[in-house]
CSV table of C-alpha atoms in Angstrom, one decimal:
chain,number,residue,atom,x,y,z
A,78,MET,CA,-49.2,-59.9,-32.2
A,79,THR,CA,-51.8,-58.8,-29.8
A,80,GLN,CA,-49.4,-59.7,-27.0
A,81,ASP,CA,-46.9,-57.2,-28.2
A,82,ALA,CA,-49.5,-54.6,-28.8
A,83,THR,CA,-50.7,-54.9,-25.2
A,84,SER,CA,-47.3,-54.7,-23.8
A,85,GLN,CA,-46.7,-51.7,-25.9
A,86,ILE,CA,-49.7,-50.0,-24.3
A,87,PHE,CA,-48.5,-50.7,-20.8
A,88,SER,CA,-44.9,-49.7,-21.4
A,89,SER,CA,-45.9,-46.5,-23.0
A,90,PHE,CA,-47.9,-45.7,-19.9
A,91,GLN,CA,-44.9,-46.4,-17.8
A,92,ASP,CA,-43.0,-43.8,-19.9
A,93,TYR,CA,-45.8,-41.4,-19.4
A,94,ILE,CA,-45.7,-41.8,-15.6
A,95,ASN,CA,-41.9,-41.3,-15.5
A,96,GLU,CA,-42.1,-38.2,-17.6
A,97,GLU,CA,-44.9,-36.8,-15.5
A,98,GLN,CA,-42.9,-37.4,-12.3
A,99,GLU,CA,-40.0,-35.6,-13.8
A,100,ILE,CA,-42.1,-32.5,-14.6
A,101,ARG,CA,-43.6,-32.5,-11.2
A,102,GLU,CA,-40.2,-32.7,-9.5
A,103,ASP,CA,-39.1,-29.8,-11.6
A,104,ILE,CA,-42.2,-27.7,-10.7
A,105,ARG,CA,-42.0,-28.6,-7.1
A,106,SER,CA,-38.4,-27.3,-6.7
A,107,GLN,CA,-39.3,-24.1,-8.5
A,108,VAL,CA,-42.3,-23.6,-6.4
A,109,LYS,CA,-40.2,-24.0,-3.3
A,110,ASP,CA,-38.1,-21.1,-4.4
A,111,ILE,CA,-41.2,-19.0,-4.9
A,112,GLU,CA,-42.4,-19.9,-1.4
A,113,GLN,CA,-39.2,-18.8,0.0
A,114,THR,CA,-39.5,-15.4,-1.6
A,115,ALA,CA,-43.1,-15.1,-0.5
A,116,ARG,CA,-42.1,-15.8,3.1
A,117,GLU,CA,-39.5,-13.1,2.9
A,118,ILE,CA,-42.0,-10.6,1.6
A,119,GLN,CA,-44.5,-11.6,4.3
A,120,THR,CA,-41.9,-11.2,7.1
A,121,LEU,CA,-41.0,-7.8,5.7
A,122,LEU,CA,-44.6,-6.6,5.7
A,123,GLN,CA,-45.2,-7.9,9.1
A,124,SER,CA,-43.3,-4.9,10.6
A,125,VAL,CA,-46.2,-2.7,9.6
A,126,HIS,CA,-47.9,-4.0,12.7
A,127,GLN,CA,-45.1,-2.7,14.9
A,128,GLN,CA,-45.4,0.5,16.8
A,129,ASP,CA,-43.3,2.6,14.4
A,130,GLY,CA,-44.1,0.5,11.4
A,131,ILE,CA,-47.1,2.6,10.3
A,132,LYS,CA,-45.0,5.6,9.8
A,133,SER,CA,-42.5,3.8,7.5
A,134,ILE,CA,-45.2,2.2,5.3
A,135,SER,CA,-43.9,3.8,2.1
A,136,THR,CA,-40.4,2.5,2.6
A,137,LEU,CA,-41.6,-0.9,3.5
A,138,CYS,CA,-43.8,-1.1,0.5
A,139,GLU,CA,-40.9,-0.1,-1.7
A,140,LYS,CA,-38.8,-2.8,-0.3
A,141,ALA,CA,-41.5,-5.3,-0.7
A,142,ARG,CA,-42.1,-4.3,-4.3
A,143,GLU,CA,-38.4,-4.8,-5.0
A,144,ARG,CA,-38.7,-8.4,-3.8
A,145,PHE,CA,-41.5,-8.9,-6.2
A,146,GLY,CA,-39.0,-8.5,-8.9
A,147,ARG,CA,-37.6,-11.8,-7.8
A,148,VAL,CA,-41.1,-13.3,-7.7
A,149,ARG,CA,-41.6,-12.3,-11.4
A,150,GLU,CA,-38.3,-14.0,-12.3
A,151,GLN,CA,-39.3,-17.1,-10.5
A,152,PHE,CA,-42.7,-17.3,-12.0
A,153,SER,CA,-41.3,-16.9,-15.5
A,154,LYS,CA,-39.1,-19.8,-14.8
A,155,LEU,CA,-42.0,-21.8,-13.4
A,156,SER,CA,-44.1,-21.0,-16.4
A,157,GLN,CA,-41.5,-22.5,-18.7
A,158,LYS,CA,-41.7,-25.7,-16.8
A,159,VAL,CA,-45.4,-26.1,-17.2
A,160,PRO,CA,-46.3,-27.7,-20.6
A,161,GLN,CA,-48.7,-25.5,-22.6
A,162,ASP,CA,-52.4,-25.9,-21.9
A,163,GLN,CA,-51.7,-28.1,-18.9
A,164,TYR,CA,-51.8,-25.4,-16.3
A,165,TYR,CA,-54.6,-27.1,-14.4
A,166,ARG,CA,-52.9,-30.4,-14.5
A,167,PHE,CA,-50.3,-29.2,-12.1
A,168,HIS,CA,-52.2,-26.3,-10.6
A,169,ASP,CA,-52.1,-27.8,-7.1
A,170,HIS,CA,-48.4,-27.2,-6.8
A,171,TRP,CA,-48.5,-23.5,-6.9
A,172,ARG,CA,-52.1,-22.8,-5.9
A,173,PHE,CA,-51.1,-22.0,-2.3
A,174,VAL,CA,-48.2,-19.8,-3.0
A,175,SER,CA,-50.0,-17.8,-5.7
A,176,GLN,CA,-52.8,-17.2,-3.3
A,177,ARG,CA,-50.4,-16.0,-0.7
A,178,LEU,CA,-48.6,-13.7,-3.3
A,179,THR,CA,-51.8,-12.1,-4.6
A,180,GLY,CA,-52.8,-11.5,-1.0
A,181,LEU,CA,-49.4,-9.8,-0.4
A,182,SER,CA,-49.6,-7.8,-3.6
A,183,ALA,CA,-53.1,-6.6,-2.7
A,184,TYR,CA,-51.8,-5.7,0.8
A,185,ILE,CA,-49.0,-3.6,-0.7
A,186,VAL,CA,-51.4,-1.8,-3.0
A,187,TYR,CA,-53.8,-1.2,-0.1
A,188,LEU,CA,-51.1,0.2,2.1
A,189,GLU,CA,-50.0,2.5,-0.7
A,190,LYS,CA,-53.3,3.8,-2.1
A,191,GLU,CA,-55.9,2.3,0.2
A,192,ALA,CA,-57.6,0.8,-2.9
A,193,LEU,CA,-58.3,-2.7,-4.1
A,194,ILE,CA,-55.7,-4.1,-6.4
A,195,SER,CA,-57.1,-5.0,-9.8
A,196,ARG,CA,-56.7,-8.4,-11.2
A,197,GLU,CA,-54.6,-6.9,-13.9
A,198,ASP,CA,-52.2,-5.2,-11.5
A,199,SER,CA,-52.0,-8.2,-9.4
A,200,ALA,CA,-51.0,-10.4,-12.3
A,201,ALA,CA,-48.5,-7.8,-13.5
A,202,MET,CA,-46.9,-7.7,-10.0
A,203,LEU,CA,-46.4,-11.4,-10.1
A,204,GLY,CA,-45.2,-11.3,-13.7
A,205,VAL,CA,-48.0,-13.5,-15.0
A,206,LYS,CA,-50.8,-13.1,-17.5
A,207,MET,CA,-54.3,-12.2,-16.5
A,208,GLN,CA,-56.2,-14.5,-18.9
A,209,ARG,CA,-55.8,-18.2,-19.3
A,210,GLY,CA,-55.6,-17.7,-23.1
A,211,ASP,CA,-52.5,-15.6,-22.8
A,212,GLY,CA,-50.3,-18.1,-21.0
A,213,PHE,CA,-49.4,-18.7,-17.4
A,214,HIS,CA,-51.9,-16.9,-15.3
A,215,ILE,CA,-53.4,-16.7,-11.8
A,216,ASP,CA,-56.7,-18.4,-11.4
A,217,LEU,CA,-59.6,-16.2,-10.5
A,218,ASP,CA,-60.3,-18.3,-7.4
A,219,ASP,CA,-56.7,-17.9,-6.3
A,220,TYR,CA,-57.0,-14.1,-6.7
A,221,LEU,CA,-60.2,-14.0,-4.7
A,222,MET,CA,-58.6,-16.2,-2.0
A,223,GLY,CA,-55.7,-13.6,-1.9
A,224,LEU,CA,-58.3,-10.9,-1.3
A,225,LEU,CA,-59.8,-12.8,1.6
A,226,GLN,CA,-56.3,-13.1,3.1
A,227,LEU,CA,-56.0,-9.4,2.7
A,228,ALA,CA,-59.1,-8.8,4.7
A,229,SER,CA,-57.7,-10.8,7.7
A,230,GLU,CA,-54.5,-8.9,7.5
A,231,LEU,CA,-56.4,-5.6,7.5
A,232,SER,CA,-58.6,-6.4,10.4
A,233,ARG,CA,-55.4,-7.1,12.4
A,234,LEU,CA,-53.9,-3.9,11.2
A,235,ALA,CA,-57.0,-2.0,12.4
A,236,VAL,CA,-56.3,-3.2,15.9
A,237,ASN,CA,-52.6,-2.4,15.8
A,238,SER,CA,-52.9,1.0,14.2
A,239,VAL,CA,-55.1,2.0,17.2
A,240,THR,CA,-52.4,0.8,19.5
A,241,ALA,CA,-49.9,2.9,17.5
A,242,GLY,CA,-52.1,6.0,17.9
A,243,ASP,CA,-53.5,6.1,14.3
A,244,TYR,CA,-57.3,6.5,14.9
A,245,GLY,CA,-58.2,7.4,11.3
A,246,ARG,CA,-57.0,4.2,9.7
A,247,PRO,CA,-59.4,1.7,11.3
A,248,VAL,CA,-62.4,3.6,10.1
A,249,ARG,CA,-61.1,3.4,6.5
A,250,ILE,CA,-60.2,-0.2,6.9
A,251,ALA,CA,-63.7,-1.1,8.2
A,252,ARG,CA,-65.2,0.7,5.2
A,253,PHE,CA,-62.9,-1.2,2.8
A,254,VAL,CA,-63.5,-4.6,4.4
A,255,GLY,CA,-67.2,-3.8,4.3
A,256,GLU,CA,-67.0,-3.1,0.6
A,257,LEU,CA,-65.1,-6.3,0.0
A,258,ASP,CA,-67.7,-8.2,1.9
A,259,SER,CA,-70.5,-6.8,-0.2
A,260,GLY,CA,-68.4,-7.5,-3.2
A,261,PHE,CA,-68.1,-11.2,-2.3
A,262,ARG,CA,-71.8,-11.3,-1.6
A,263,LEU,CA,-72.4,-10.6,-5.2
A,264,LEU,CA,-70.7,-13.8,-6.2
A,265,ASN,CA,-72.6,-17.1,-6.4
A,266,LEU,CA,-70.0,-19.2,-4.7
A,267,LYS,CA,-70.1,-22.9,-5.0
A,268,ASN,CA,-69.6,-25.0,-1.9
A,269,ASP,CA,-65.9,-25.2,-2.2
A,270,SER,CA,-62.8,-24.0,-0.4
A,271,LEU,CA,-63.4,-20.4,-1.5
A,272,ARG,CA,-66.8,-20.5,0.0
A,273,LYS,CA,-65.4,-21.8,3.2
A,274,ARG,CA,-62.8,-19.1,3.3
A,275,PHE,CA,-65.4,-16.4,2.5
A,276,ASP,CA,-67.5,-17.6,5.5
A,277,ALA,CA,-64.6,-16.4,7.7
A,278,LEU,CA,-64.7,-12.9,6.2
A,279,LYS,CA,-67.5,-11.9,8.5
A,280,TYR,CA,-65.3,-12.3,11.5
A,281,ASP,CA,-62.7,-10.0,10.0
A,282,LEU,CA,-65.5,-7.5,9.2
A,283,LYS,CA,-66.8,-7.8,12.7
A,284,LYS,CA,-63.4,-7.2,14.2
A,285,SER,CA,-62.7,-4.1,12.3
A,286,GLU,CA,-66.2,-2.7,13.0
A,287,GLU,CA,-65.7,-3.3,16.7
A,288,VAL,CA,-62.5,-1.3,16.6
A,289,VAL,CA,-64.4,1.6,14.9
A,290,TYR,CA,-67.1,1.2,17.6
A,291,ASP,CA,-64.6,1.5,20.4
A,292,LEU,CA,-63.1,4.6,18.9
A,293,THR,CA,-66.5,6.2,18.2
A,294,ILE,CA,-68.0,5.9,21.6
A,295,ARG,CA,-64.9,7.4,23.1
A,296,GLY,CA,-64.9,10.2,20.5
A,297,LEU,CA,-61.5,9.3,19.2
A,298,VAL,CA,-62.4,9.2,15.5
A,299,PRO,CA,-60.9,12.2,13.7
A,300,GLN,CA,-63.4,14.7,12.3
A,301,GLU,CA,-62.8,14.4,8.6
A,302,GLN,CA,-63.4,10.6,8.8
A,303,LYS,CA,-66.8,11.0,10.3
A,304,SER,CA,-68.2,13.1,7.6
A,305,THR,CA,-67.3,10.6,4.8
A,306,ASP,CA,-68.1,7.5,6.6
A,307,LYS,CA,-71.5,6.1,7.1
A,308,PRO,CA,-71.6,3.4,9.7
A,309,THR,CA,-71.1,0.1,8.0
A,310,GLU,CA,-73.8,-1.6,10.0
B,258,MET,CA,-76.4,-19.3,-3.4
B,259,ALA,CA,-74.8,-22.4,-4.7
B,260,SER,CA,-77.2,-22.9,-7.4
B,261,PRO,CA,-76.5,-21.1,-10.7
B,262,GLU,CA,-79.9,-19.6,-10.9
B,263,GLY,CA,-79.7,-18.1,-7.4
B,264,LYS,CA,-78.6,-14.9,-8.9
B,265,GLN,CA,-80.7,-12.7,-6.7
B,266,MET,CA,-78.2,-10.6,-4.7
B,267,ARG,CA,-78.4,-10.9,-1.0
B,268,LYS,CA,-78.3,-7.3,-0.2
B,269,ARG,CA,-78.1,-6.6,3.5
B,270,LYS,CA,-80.7,-4.3,4.9
B,271,ASN,CA,-78.4,-1.4,5.9
B,272,THR,CA,-75.7,-1.5,3.3
B,273,ASP,CA,-76.9,-0.8,-0.1
B,274,VAL,CA,-74.6,-2.0,-2.7
B,275,ASP,CA,-72.8,1.0,-4.1
B,276,GLU,CA,-72.7,0.3,-7.8
B,277,ASN,CA,-70.2,3.1,-8.4
B,278,SER,CA,-67.6,1.7,-6.1
B,279,THR,CA,-64.6,0.3,-7.9
B,280,VAL,CA,-64.6,-2.7,-5.7
B,281,ILE,CA,-68.2,-3.5,-6.6
B,282,LYS,CA,-67.5,-2.9,-10.2
B,283,ALA,CA,-64.7,-5.4,-10.1
B,284,PHE,CA,-66.7,-7.9,-8.3
B,285,ARG,CA,-69.5,-7.6,-10.9
B,286,GLU,CA,-67.0,-8.8,-13.4
B,287,PHE,CA,-65.9,-11.7,-11.2
B,288,GLN,CA,-69.5,-12.7,-10.8
B,289,VAL,CA,-69.9,-13.1,-14.5
B,290,LEU,CA,-66.7,-15.0,-14.8
B,291,LEU,CA,-67.4,-17.3,-12.0
B,292,ASP,CA,-71.0,-18.0,-13.1
B,293,THR,CA,-69.9,-18.8,-16.6
B,294,ARG,CA,-67.3,-21.3,-15.3
B,295,HIS,CA,-69.7,-22.9,-12.9
B,296,ASP,CA,-72.4,-23.2,-15.5
B,297,LYS,CA,-70.0,-24.9,-17.9
B,298,TYR,CA,-68.9,-27.2,-15.1
B,299,GLU,CA,-72.5,-28.2,-14.3
B,300,ARG,CA,-73.3,-28.8,-18.0
B,301,LEU,CA,-70.2,-31.1,-18.2
B,302,VAL,CA,-71.3,-33.0,-15.1
B,303,LYS,CA,-74.7,-33.5,-16.6
B,304,LEU,CA,-73.3,-34.8,-19.9
B,305,SER,CA,-70.9,-37.0,-18.0
B,306,ARG,CA,-73.7,-38.5,-16.1
B,307,ASP,CA,-75.6,-39.3,-19.4
B,308,VAL,CA,-72.5,-40.9,-20.8
B,309,THR,CA,-72.1,-43.0,-17.7
B,310,ILE,CA,-75.7,-44.3,-17.9
B,311,GLU,CA,-75.5,-45.0,-21.6
B,312,SER,CA,-72.1,-46.7,-21.3
B,313,LYS,CA,-73.4,-48.9,-18.4
B,314,ARG,CA,-76.3,-50.0,-20.6
B,315,THR,CA,-73.9,-50.8,-23.4
B,316,ILE,CA,-71.9,-52.9,-21.0
B,317,PHE,CA,-75.0,-54.9,-20.0
B,318,MET,CA,-75.7,-55.5,-23.7
B,319,LEU,CA,-72.1,-56.7,-24.2
B,320,HIS,CA,-72.6,-59.2,-21.4
B,321,ARG,CA,-75.4,-60.7,-23.4
B,322,VAL,CA,-73.1,-61.2,-26.3
B,323,ALA,CA,-71.1,-63.9,-24.7
B,324,GLY,CA,-72.6,-67.3,-25.4
B,325,ASN,CA,-75.4,-65.8,-27.5
B,326,GLU,CA,-75.9,-67.4,-30.9
B,327,ASP,CA,-76.5,-64.2,-32.6
B,328,SER,CA,-73.4,-62.5,-31.2
B,329,GLU,CA,-72.4,-60.8,-34.4
B,330,SER,CA,-75.5,-58.8,-34.7
B,331,LEU,CA,-75.5,-58.0,-31.0
B,332,LEU,CA,-71.9,-56.7,-31.3
B,333,ALA,CA,-72.9,-54.6,-34.2
B,334,GLN,CA,-75.8,-53.1,-32.2
B,335,THR,CA,-73.5,-52.2,-29.3
B,336,LEU,CA,-71.1,-50.6,-31.7
B,337,GLU,CA,-73.9,-48.5,-33.0
B,338,LYS,CA,-74.8,-47.6,-29.4
B,339,LEU,CA,-71.2,-46.6,-28.7
B,340,ASN,CA,-71.2,-44.5,-31.8
B,341,ASN,CA,-74.3,-42.8,-30.7
B,342,ILE,CA,-72.8,-41.9,-27.3
B,343,LYS,CA,-69.8,-40.6,-29.2
B,344,LEU,CA,-71.7,-38.5,-31.7
B,345,ILE,CA,-74.2,-37.0,-29.4
B,346,LYS,CA,-72.8,-36.8,-25.9
B,347,MET,CA,-69.1,-36.8,-26.4
B,348,MET,CA,-69.4,-34.3,-29.2
B,349,LYS,CA,-71.1,-32.0,-26.9
B,350,ILE,CA,-68.5,-32.4,-24.2
B,351,SER,CA,-65.8,-31.7,-26.8
B,352,GLU,CA,-67.6,-28.5,-27.8
B,353,GLU,CA,-67.8,-27.4,-24.2
B,354,LEU,CA,-64.1,-28.0,-23.8
B,355,GLU,CA,-63.1,-26.1,-27.0
B,356,GLY,CA,-60.5,-23.6,-26.2
B,357,GLU,CA,-60.4,-24.6,-22.5
B,358,ASP,CA,-57.8,-26.3,-20.5
B,359,PRO,CA,-59.3,-29.8,-20.3
B,360,TYR,CA,-57.6,-30.5,-17.1
B,361,GLN,CA,-59.6,-27.7,-15.5
B,362,PHE,CA,-62.8,-29.5,-16.0
B,363,LEU,CA,-61.5,-33.0,-15.9
B,364,ARG,CA,-63.2,-33.7,-12.6
B,365,ALA,CA,-66.5,-32.9,-14.2
B,366,TYR,CA,-66.3,-35.3,-17.0
B,367,SER,CA,-63.9,-38.0,-15.7
B,368,PRO,CA,-66.6,-40.4,-14.4
B,369,GLY,CA,-68.4,-40.6,-17.7
B,370,LEU,CA,-65.1,-40.8,-19.6
B,371,GLN,CA,-63.9,-43.7,-17.6
B,372,GLU,CA,-67.2,-45.6,-18.0
B,373,PHE,CA,-67.1,-44.9,-21.7
B,374,ILE,CA,-63.5,-46.2,-21.9
B,375,GLU,CA,-64.6,-49.3,-20.0
B,376,ALA,CA,-67.4,-49.9,-22.5
B,377,VAL,CA,-65.2,-49.3,-25.6
B,378,THR,CA,-62.4,-51.5,-24.3
B,379,PHE,CA,-64.9,-54.2,-23.4
B,380,TYR,CA,-66.4,-54.1,-26.9
B,381,HIS,CA,-63.0,-54.4,-28.5
B,382,TYR,CA,-62.0,-57.3,-26.3
B,383,LEU,CA,-65.1,-59.2,-27.3
B,384,HIS,CA,-64.7,-58.2,-30.8
B,385,SER,CA,-61.0,-58.9,-31.3
B,386,GLY,CA,-59.7,-60.2,-28.1
B,387,SER,CA,-57.2,-57.5,-27.6
B,388,LEU,CA,-56.8,-54.2,-25.8
B,389,VAL,CA,-57.7,-51.1,-27.7
B,390,THR,CA,-55.1,-48.4,-27.5
B,391,LEU,CA,-55.4,-45.0,-26.0
B,392,GLN,CA,-54.6,-43.5,-29.4
B,393,GLN,CA,-57.5,-45.3,-31.0
B,394,ILE,CA,-60.0,-44.1,-28.5
B,395,GLN,CA,-58.6,-40.6,-28.6
B,396,ASP,CA,-58.9,-40.6,-32.4
B,397,ASP,CA,-62.4,-41.7,-32.0
B,398,LEU,CA,-63.1,-38.8,-29.7
B,399,THR,CA,-61.5,-36.2,-31.9
B,400,PHE,CA,-64.0,-34.4,-34.1
B,401,PRO,CA,-63.3,-32.2,-37.0
B,402,THR,CA,-65.6,-29.1,-36.8
B,403,PRO,CA,-67.9,-29.2,-38.5
B,404,HIS,CA,-68.3,-32.9,-38.4
B,405,PRO,CA,-69.9,-34.3,-41.5
B,406,ALA,CA,-72.0,-36.9,-39.6
B,407,VAL,CA,-73.2,-34.3,-37.1
B,408,GLU,CA,-75.5,-32.5,-39.4
B,409,ASN,CA,-77.7,-35.6,-39.4
B,410,VAL,CA,-78.0,-35.5,-35.7
B,411,ALA,CA,-81.0,-33.4,-34.9
B,412,ASP,CA,-80.3,-31.8,-31.6
B,413,ILE,CA,-76.9,-30.4,-32.4
B,414,THR,CA,-76.8,-26.8,-33.4
B,415,ALA,CA,-75.4,-26.5,-36.8
B,416,PRO,CA,-71.7,-25.6,-36.7
B,417,ASN,CA,-71.6,-21.9,-37.3
B,418,VAL,CA,-68.3,-21.3,-39.0
B,419,LYS,CA,-66.3,-23.6,-41.2
B,420,ARG,CA,-63.1,-24.3,-39.3
B,421,GLU,CA,-60.3,-26.7,-40.0
B,422,VAL,CA,-59.7,-27.0,-36.3
B,423,THR,CA,-60.6,-30.2,-34.6
B,424,VAL,CA,-62.1,-30.5,-31.2
B,425,GLN,CA,-61.6,-33.4,-28.9
B,426,VAL,CA,-62.4,-34.9,-25.6
B,427,LEU,CA,-58.9,-35.2,-24.2
B,428,ILE,CA,-58.2,-38.5,-22.5
B,429,PRO,CA,-55.3,-38.2,-20.1
B,430,PRO,CA,-53.5,-41.5,-20.1
B,431,LEU,CA,-54.3,-42.0,-16.4
B,432,GLU,CA,-58.0,-41.9,-17.2
B,433,TYR,CA,-57.5,-44.5,-19.8
B,434,MET,CA,-55.7,-46.8,-17.4
B,435,LEU,CA,-58.5,-46.3,-14.8
B,436,GLY,CA,-60.9,-47.3,-17.5
B,437,VAL,CA,-58.9,-50.4,-18.2
B,438,ALA,CA,-58.9,-51.2,-14.5
B,439,ASP,CA,-62.7,-51.1,-14.6
B,440,LEU,CA,-62.6,-53.4,-17.6
B,441,THR,CA,-61.2,-56.2,-15.5
B,442,GLY,CA,-64.3,-56.2,-13.3
B,443,GLU,CA,-66.4,-56.8,-16.4
B,444,LEU,CA,-64.0,-59.5,-17.6
B,445,MET,CA,-64.5,-61.3,-14.3
B,446,ARG,CA,-68.2,-61.2,-14.7
B,447,LEU,CA,-67.8,-62.3,-18.3
B,448,THR,CA,-65.9,-65.4,-17.1
B,449,ILE,CA,-68.4,-66.4,-14.5
B,450,ASN,CA,-71.3,-65.9,-16.9
B,451,SER,CA,-69.5,-67.8,-19.7
B,452,VAL,CA,-69.0,-70.8,-17.4
B,453,GLY,CA,-72.7,-70.7,-16.7
B,454,ALA,CA,-73.3,-70.7,-20.4
B,455,GLY,CA,-71.1,-73.8,-20.8
B,456,ASP,CA,-68.1,-72.2,-22.3
B,457,LEU,CA,-65.1,-73.7,-20.5
B,458,GLN,CA,-62.4,-72.3,-22.8
B,459,LEU,CA,-63.0,-68.6,-22.3
B,460,PRO,CA,-62.1,-68.4,-18.6
B,461,PHE,CA,-58.5,-69.5,-19.4
B,462,LYS,CA,-58.2,-66.9,-22.1
B,463,VAL,CA,-59.6,-64.1,-20.0
B,464,CYS,CA,-57.5,-65.2,-17.1
B,465,ALA,CA,-54.3,-64.8,-19.1
B,466,PHE,CA,-55.4,-61.4,-20.3
B,467,MET,CA,-56.3,-60.2,-16.8
B,468,ARG,CA,-52.9,-61.4,-15.5
B,469,ARG,CA,-51.1,-59.3,-18.0
B,470,ILE,CA,-53.1,-56.2,-17.0
B,471,HIS,CA,-52.5,-57.0,-13.3
B,472,ASP,CA,-48.8,-57.5,-13.8
B,473,ALA,CA,-48.5,-54.3,-15.7
B,474,PHE,CA,-50.4,-52.3,-13.0
B,475,LEU,CA,-48.2,-53.8,-10.3
B,476,SER,CA,-45.1,-52.3,-11.9
B,477,TYR,CA,-46.5,-48.8,-12.0
B,478,GLY,CA,-46.2,-48.3,-8.3
B,479,ASN,CA,-47.8,-45.4,-6.5
B,480,VAL,CA,-49.3,-43.4,-9.3
B,481,SER,CA,-52.6,-42.1,-7.9
B,482,ARG,CA,-54.8,-43.0,-5.0
B,483,GLU,CA,-57.6,-43.8,-7.4
B,484,LEU,CA,-55.5,-46.3,-9.3
B,485,ASN,CA,-54.4,-48.0,-6.0
B,486,ARG,CA,-58.0,-48.5,-5.0
B,487,LYS,CA,-58.9,-50.0,-8.4
B,488,MET,CA,-55.8,-52.2,-8.1
B,489,SER,CA,-57.1,-53.9,-5.0
B,490,THR,CA,-60.5,-54.6,-6.8
B,491,LEU,CA,-58.5,-55.9,-9.7
B,492,ARG,CA,-56.7,-58.3,-7.5
B,493,GLN,CA,-59.9,-59.7,-6.1
B,494,SER,CA,-61.4,-60.1,-9.6
B,495,LEU,CA,-58.3,-61.9,-10.7
B,496,HIS,CA,-58.5,-64.2,-7.7
B,497,LYS,CA,-62.1,-65.1,-8.6
B,498,VAL,CA,-61.2,-65.8,-12.2
B,499,GLU,CA,-58.1,-67.9,-11.2
B,500,ASN,CA,-60.3,-69.9,-8.8
B,501,ALA,CA,-62.8,-70.5,-11.5
B,502,CYS,CA,-60.0,-71.8,-13.8
B,503,TYR,CA,-58.8,-74.0,-11.0
B,504,THR,CA,-62.2,-75.5,-10.4
B,505,ILE,CA,-62.7,-76.2,-14.1
B,506,GLN,CA,-59.3,-77.8,-14.4
B,507,VAL,CA,-59.8,-80.0,-11.4
B,508,ARG,CA,-63.4,-80.9,-11.5
B,509,GLY,CA,-64.4,-79.9,-14.9
B,510,SER,CA,-64.6,-83.4,-16.2
B,511,GLU,CA,-66.5,-84.8,-13.2
B,512,ILE,CA,-69.4,-82.4,-13.0
B,513,PRO,CA,-72.1,-82.0,-15.6
B,514,LYS,CA,-71.6,-78.6,-17.3
B,515,HIS,CA,-74.8,-77.0,-16.1
B,516,LEU,CA,-73.7,-77.6,-12.5
B,517,ILE,CA,-70.3,-76.1,-12.7
B,518,ALA,CA,-71.6,-72.6,-12.4
B,519,ASP,CA,-73.2,-73.6,-9.1
B,520,VAL,CA,-70.0,-75.1,-7.8
B,521,LEU,CA,-68.1,-72.0,-8.8
B,522,SER,CA,-70.4,-69.6,-7.0
B,523,GLY,CA,-70.0,-71.8,-4.0
B,524,THR,CA,-66.2,-71.9,-3.9
B,525,SER,CA,-65.0,-68.7,-5.3
B,526,GLU,CA,-65.9,-66.6,-2.2
B,527,CYS,CA,-68.6,-65.0,-4.2
B,528,SER,CA,-68.6,-61.2,-3.6
B,529,SER,CA,-71.5,-59.0,-3.1
B,530,ARG,CA,-70.9,-57.6,-6.6
B,531,PHE,CA,-71.4,-61.0,-8.2
B,532,GLN,CA,-74.6,-61.7,-6.3
B,533,GLU,CA,-76.0,-58.3,-7.1
B,534,GLU,CA,-76.1,-59.1,-10.7
B,535,PRO,CA,-78.4,-61.9,-11.7
B,536,CYS,CA,-76.4,-64.4,-13.9
B,537,ASP,CA,-78.3,-65.6,-16.9
B,538,GLU,CA,-77.8,-69.3,-16.2
């Protein structure tokens, strides 16, 4: 009798493994689709850095927003594949892509309004919930990771917008990145990947400040910027 | 900054934090959210550590059961000890996990959980000679809130509202299997000790049992890295037990009983683990 019972335990675990592998397979293929869309959006937004890209920002953002429609569809498909209350069991599969996408959504919002995307808007753009309790959501860490990616992208944009002849933007970017930096300083980060990524933020900040410096000593900063901006260190 | 109480903000000299900025406002919220989560995680790690220690002690106690004349009362004592862990520590863990995704915090409480499973399965093996099922342990760790027995335990805050909901410490099947893998290490020590105590029947029984676990694990294939690591330890333990059985079979009748243990420790490429633990010969 005990023999049977023991075999029963082991064979039911075998079933469990098989089932889990199936779910993972499903999730993996769905995540692959999302990654594809994310890459497309990223490529699209890259053209902001080109010479004439800055002028066509609004059309680019519009196009990118359209693509997010597909992201929403794909995320809703993904959320159906994840069993309820087991988000964190499979989290690793989409962690990377959701960080990338929050970064991109934040980038779009910044380009449009020069403001920080709220967690709510970010979740809405991805077609997911904001809170864990409401269903498939984006982890807070992943959202913050996305913001750090945004900072890198912006420090690059600061350099390129100077090349394109837009001298006002870098000043605003430096102020924004500075604000992000002091925001992150409020957080008590643990010694994890987020902390590591945050440690790189100071280089992005430094870069954008250097651009502002270069413009300032040459008197290239437009008047109206100077009055509103106090030097961010 | 890493410590939860390091809440003093590190303001830089030149940039005063502008509390009105929307960015800062948003980050204030994140600060609270992150701190809450980290605190919960830390509390779970602490509870898990307590469970580990208590479970280890229980396992030591169980090792004394084998060959002891008063094994029944010792077993009863360990059961009580296990119940205590369950009612005090595990109950707290389950309260921490209420309404959370247990997988989010699994890494915090997994070491304690595995040790606990090891202790429980070991107890049941000594008690009934069979493997306790996952369902049984899970049922044990599912508490109705409020738990009737809990009110007797002093340091648990009285359950505030009467709810029909149950809270539980979820045991993912993989954790259970990892605990079972740990169990085999204890079984190996049990064998060696029992030979020392003069019981020459037990090694054969344990050996068969371990083989079944081993065979089952072999068929699982590549499930997780952790399981693979435990698998190789399992194989070593099995080797030792098989060698012990071999020695008993071949030379058991030649050597006086009290010497067999010495012979065993000489032949069965005694690992560091075995030597660490003083055998009560």
